[in-house]
Amino acid sequence: MPEIEQSRVAGLEEVHFQTVRSKKMAIFNTSSTELKHLFIAWVAISYAFAIMLAWMELDNIRPTSSQIFGTFITDLFIISLVTVGISFIFHEMGHKFVAQQYGAWAEFRMSFGMLLLAIYMAWQIGILFAAPGAVQIFGPHITKKQYGKIAASGPVMNLFLAFAFMPLLMDTGFLYDIGRLGVIINLLLAGFNMLPISVLDGRKVLAWSPIAYIGLFMTIIVVGMFFVAKLI
């Protein structure tokens, strides 16, 4: 009896998947609401990170209101937009893209309160505590394996981005700063999200496949140990 039931579930999942494909579902669907949420989250999390960088520039002295709203933070903000901001967006879009390939509805929704908290904490204590939002997924026929792959896609995207930023390390000045932060941020994001706790991606990947979890996590750790130690 359990085997028959499992077969029926598998059959329904296959029908659902083929139905989505037969309707020629776009490879990447979005909406004006999602784009608005992504833009606000991108700017806010980048600004919070720029404030944290300002602390470092000032030798761990809290920046004044005139500094975080003036030209002092401009360069730091630009660096943040193309490092932590892009890293965050690509992480979330990795989840979204894979989820949509399995026929699920998937869109990012920001958490406005958490974005404000991130900016406030960065200004007051120089620590970035970021939970800017998440990709919300609805797919009643998605399997545990598919959920695991959806979860893994975020850290994998950050790992790819870390390698994409590495060529900038051969440059100097502004581009080197972008490359350095891009590598460090993406490896840290990938490693942190692979922790098998709470709502982090690692918990879903581990539930799907311990082998896949160990393989991906160890890859991130090895690459991180080699590069981050040299760049910090």
CSV table of C-alpha atoms in Angstrom, one decimal:
chain,number,residue,atom,x,y,z
A,1,MET,CA,0.0,0.0,0.0
A,2,PRO,CA,2.7,2.6,0.9
A,3,GLU,CA,4.5,1.8,-2.4
A,4,ILE,CA,1.3,2.4,-4.4
A,5,GLU,CA,0.7,5.7,-2.7
A,6,GLN,CA,4.3,6.8,-3.3
A,7,SER,CA,3.9,5.9,-6.9
A,8,ARG,CA,0.8,7.9,-7.2
A,9,VAL,CA,2.5,11.0,-5.7
A,10,ALA,CA,5.4,10.6,-8.0
A,11,GLY,CA,3.0,10.4,-11.0
A,12,LEU,CA,1.1,13.5,-9.9
A,13,GLU,CA,4.5,15.4,-9.6
A,14,GLU,CA,5.4,14.3,-13.1
A,15,VAL,CA,2.1,15.4,-14.5
A,16,HIS,CA,2.4,18.8,-12.8
A,17,PHE,CA,5.9,19.3,-14.1
A,18,GLN,CA,4.9,18.4,-17.7
A,19,THR,CA,1.9,20.6,-17.5
A,20,VAL,CA,4.0,23.6,-16.5
A,21,ARG,CA,6.4,22.8,-19.4
A,22,SER,CA,3.5,22.4,-21.9
A,23,LYS,CA,2.4,25.9,-21.1
A,24,LYS,CA,5.8,27.1,-22.1
A,25,MET,CA,6.4,28.8,-18.8
A,26,ALA,CA,9.0,31.6,-19.2
A,27,ILE,CA,12.5,30.7,-18.0
A,28,PHE,CA,12.5,33.6,-15.6
A,29,ASN,CA,9.2,35.2,-14.4
A,30,THR,CA,9.0,38.3,-12.3
A,31,SER,CA,6.7,41.2,-11.4
A,32,SER,CA,6.8,44.9,-10.8
A,33,THR,CA,6.3,44.1,-7.1
A,34,GLU,CA,9.2,41.8,-6.9
A,35,LEU,CA,11.5,44.3,-8.8
A,36,LYS,CA,10.5,47.0,-6.4
A,37,HIS,CA,11.3,44.8,-3.4
A,38,LEU,CA,14.6,43.7,-4.9
A,39,PHE,CA,15.7,47.3,-5.6
A,40,ILE,CA,14.8,48.6,-2.1
A,41,ALA,CA,16.6,45.6,-0.5
A,42,TRP,CA,19.6,46.0,-2.7
A,43,VAL,CA,20.0,49.7,-1.9
A,44,ALA,CA,19.3,49.3,1.8
A,45,ILE,CA,21.6,46.3,2.5
A,46,SER,CA,24.4,48.0,0.4
A,47,TYR,CA,24.0,51.2,2.4
A,48,ALA,CA,24.1,49.3,5.7
A,49,PHE,CA,27.3,47.6,4.6
A,50,ALA,CA,28.8,50.9,3.5
A,51,ILE,CA,28.2,52.3,7.0
A,52,MET,CA,30.0,49.3,8.4
A,53,LEU,CA,32.9,50.0,6.1
A,54,ALA,CA,32.9,53.6,7.3
A,55,TRP,CA,33.5,52.3,10.9
A,56,MET,CA,36.6,50.5,9.6
A,57,GLU,CA,37.8,53.7,7.7
A,58,LEU,CA,37.4,55.6,10.9
A,59,ASP,CA,39.3,53.1,13.0
A,60,ASN,CA,36.2,51.7,14.7
A,61,ILE,CA,34.8,55.1,15.6
A,62,ARG,CA,31.1,55.6,14.9
A,63,PRO,CA,30.5,57.8,11.9
A,64,THR,CA,28.5,61.0,12.4
A,65,SER,CA,25.2,61.6,10.7
A,66,SER,CA,26.9,64.1,8.4
A,67,GLN,CA,29.3,61.4,7.3
A,68,ILE,CA,26.8,58.7,6.6
A,69,PHE,CA,24.6,61.1,4.6
A,70,GLY,CA,27.4,63.0,2.9
A,71,THR,CA,30.1,62.5,0.3
A,72,PHE,CA,32.3,60.6,2.8
A,73,ILE,CA,30.3,57.4,2.2
A,74,THR,CA,29.8,57.7,-1.5
A,75,ASP,CA,32.7,55.5,-2.6
A,76,LEU,CA,32.0,53.0,0.1
A,77,PHE,CA,28.3,52.9,-1.1
A,78,ILE,CA,29.3,52.2,-4.7
A,79,ILE,CA,31.7,49.4,-3.6
A,80,SER,CA,28.9,47.9,-1.5
A,81,LEU,CA,26.3,48.1,-4.3
A,82,VAL,CA,28.5,45.9,-6.6
A,83,THR,CA,29.7,43.5,-3.9
A,84,VAL,CA,27.4,42.8,-1.1
A,85,GLY,CA,24.3,44.1,-3.0
A,86,ILE,CA,24.9,42.0,-6.1
A,87,SER,CA,25.9,39.0,-4.0
A,88,PHE,CA,22.6,39.2,-2.1
A,89,ILE,CA,20.5,39.6,-5.3
A,90,PHE,CA,22.2,36.7,-7.1
A,91,HIS,CA,21.9,34.4,-4.1
A,92,GLU,CA,18.1,35.0,-4.0
A,93,MET,CA,17.7,34.8,-7.7
A,94,GLY,CA,19.5,31.5,-7.7
A,95,HIS,CA,16.7,30.2,-5.4
A,96,LYS,CA,14.1,31.7,-7.6
A,97,PHE,CA,15.4,30.4,-10.9
A,98,VAL,CA,15.7,26.8,-9.8
A,99,ALA,CA,12.3,26.9,-8.1
A,100,GLN,CA,10.7,28.2,-11.3
A,101,GLN,CA,12.3,25.4,-13.3
A,102,TYR,CA,10.3,23.0,-11.1
A,103,GLY,CA,7.1,24.8,-11.8
A,104,ALA,CA,6.8,26.7,-8.5
A,105,TRP,CA,5.7,30.3,-8.0
A,106,ALA,CA,8.7,32.1,-6.6
A,107,GLU,CA,9.2,35.8,-5.9
A,108,PHE,CA,11.4,37.8,-3.5
A,109,ARG,CA,9.7,39.8,-0.8
A,110,MET,CA,11.7,42.2,1.4
A,111,SER,CA,11.4,42.7,5.1
A,112,PHE,CA,11.3,46.5,5.5
A,113,GLY,CA,11.6,46.4,9.2
A,114,MET,CA,14.7,44.2,9.1
A,115,LEU,CA,16.3,46.4,6.5
A,116,LEU,CA,15.8,49.5,8.8
A,117,LEU,CA,17.2,47.4,11.7
A,118,ALA,CA,20.3,46.5,9.6
A,119,ILE,CA,21.0,50.2,8.8
A,120,TYR,CA,20.5,51.2,12.4
A,121,MET,CA,22.7,48.5,13.8
A,122,ALA,CA,25.4,49.2,11.3
A,123,TRP,CA,25.4,52.9,12.3
A,124,GLN,CA,25.2,52.4,16.0
A,125,ILE,CA,27.5,49.4,16.6
A,126,GLY,CA,29.2,48.8,13.3
A,127,ILE,CA,27.8,45.3,12.9
A,128,LEU,CA,25.8,44.1,9.9
A,129,PHE,CA,22.8,42.0,11.0
A,130,ALA,CA,21.0,41.4,7.7
A,131,ALA,CA,17.8,39.5,7.1
A,132,PRO,CA,16.6,41.6,4.2
A,133,GLY,CA,13.9,39.2,3.0
A,134,ALA,CA,13.6,36.0,1.1
A,135,VAL,CA,12.3,34.3,-2.0
A,136,GLN,CA,8.8,33.0,-1.2
A,137,ILE,CA,8.0,29.7,-2.9
A,138,PHE,CA,4.7,28.1,-3.6
A,139,GLY,CA,4.8,24.6,-5.2
A,140,PRO,CA,2.6,22.0,-3.7
A,141,HIS,CA,4.2,19.2,-5.7
A,142,ILE,CA,7.8,20.0,-5.1
A,143,THR,CA,9.8,17.1,-3.6
A,144,LYS,CA,12.3,17.0,-0.9
A,145,LYS,CA,15.1,16.6,-3.5
A,146,GLN,CA,13.9,19.6,-5.4
A,147,TYR,CA,13.7,21.7,-2.3
A,148,GLY,CA,17.2,20.6,-1.5
A,149,LYS,CA,18.4,21.7,-4.9
A,150,ILE,CA,16.5,25.0,-4.6
A,151,ALA,CA,18.2,25.7,-1.3
A,152,ALA,CA,21.7,24.7,-2.6
A,153,SER,CA,21.4,27.0,-5.6
A,154,GLY,CA,21.9,30.1,-3.4
A,155,PRO,CA,25.3,29.2,-1.9
A,156,VAL,CA,26.3,27.7,-5.3
A,157,MET,CA,25.6,31.1,-6.9
A,158,ASN,CA,27.8,32.8,-4.3
A,159,LEU,CA,30.6,30.4,-4.9
A,160,PHE,CA,30.5,31.1,-8.6
A,161,LEU,CA,30.4,34.9,-7.9
A,162,ALA,CA,33.5,34.5,-5.6
A,163,PHE,CA,35.4,33.1,-8.6
A,164,ALA,CA,33.9,35.8,-10.9
A,165,PHE,CA,35.4,38.6,-8.6
A,166,MET,CA,38.8,36.9,-8.4
A,167,PRO,CA,40.2,38.4,-11.7
A,168,LEU,CA,39.8,41.9,-10.1
A,169,LEU,CA,42.4,40.9,-7.5
A,170,MET,CA,45.1,41.3,-10.3
A,171,ASP,CA,44.2,45.0,-10.6
A,172,THR,CA,45.0,47.8,-8.1
A,173,GLY,CA,43.1,50.5,-6.3
A,174,PHE,CA,39.3,50.7,-6.6
A,175,LEU,CA,38.9,47.6,-8.7
A,176,TYR,CA,41.1,45.6,-6.3
A,177,ASP,CA,38.9,46.7,-3.4
A,178,ILE,CA,35.8,45.6,-5.2
A,179,GLY,CA,37.4,42.2,-6.1
A,180,ARG,CA,38.7,41.7,-2.5
A,181,LEU,CA,35.3,42.4,-0.9
A,182,GLY,CA,33.4,40.5,-3.6
A,183,VAL,CA,35.4,37.3,-3.0
A,184,ILE,CA,35.3,37.6,0.8
A,185,ILE,CA,31.5,38.5,1.0
A,186,ASN,CA,30.4,35.7,-1.4
A,187,LEU,CA,32.5,33.0,0.4
A,188,LEU,CA,31.2,34.1,3.8
A,189,LEU,CA,27.6,34.2,2.5
A,190,ALA,CA,27.9,30.8,1.0
A,191,GLY,CA,29.5,29.3,4.1
A,192,PHE,CA,27.0,30.9,6.5
A,193,ASN,CA,24.0,29.9,4.5
A,194,MET,CA,25.2,26.3,4.4
A,195,LEU,CA,25.0,26.0,8.2
A,196,PRO,CA,22.4,23.3,8.9
A,197,ILE,CA,20.4,25.3,11.3
A,198,SER,CA,17.1,27.2,11.5
A,199,VAL,CA,15.8,28.5,8.2
A,200,LEU,CA,19.2,28.5,6.5
A,201,ASP,CA,19.8,26.7,3.2
A,202,GLY,CA,22.1,24.1,4.7
A,203,ARG,CA,19.3,22.5,6.7
A,204,LYS,CA,17.3,21.8,3.5
A,205,VAL,CA,20.3,20.6,1.6
A,206,LEU,CA,21.2,18.2,4.4
A,207,ALA,CA,17.7,16.9,4.6
A,208,TRP,CA,17.8,16.1,0.9
A,209,SER,CA,21.3,14.6,0.6
A,210,PRO,CA,24.0,14.4,3.3
A,211,ILE,CA,26.5,13.6,0.5
A,212,ALA,CA,25.6,16.7,-1.5
A,213,TYR,CA,25.7,18.8,1.7
A,214,ILE,CA,29.2,17.6,2.7
A,215,GLY,CA,30.5,18.0,-0.8
A,216,LEU,CA,29.2,21.6,-1.2
A,217,PHE,CA,30.1,22.7,2.3
A,218,MET,CA,33.6,21.3,2.1
A,219,THR,CA,34.2,23.0,-1.3
A,220,ILE,CA,33.2,26.3,0.2
A,221,ILE,CA,35.4,25.8,3.2
A,222,VAL,CA,38.5,24.8,1.2
A,223,VAL,CA,38.1,27.7,-1.2
A,224,GLY,CA,37.4,30.1,1.7
A,225,MET,CA,40.4,29.0,3.7
A,226,PHE,CA,42.7,29.5,0.7
A,227,PHE,CA,41.5,32.9,-0.3
A,228,VAL,CA,39.9,34.6,2.7
A,229,ALA,CA,43.0,34.1,4.9
A,230,LYS,CA,45.1,35.9,2.2
A,231,LEU,CA,42.7,38.8,1.7
A,232,ILE,CA,41.6,39.7,5.2
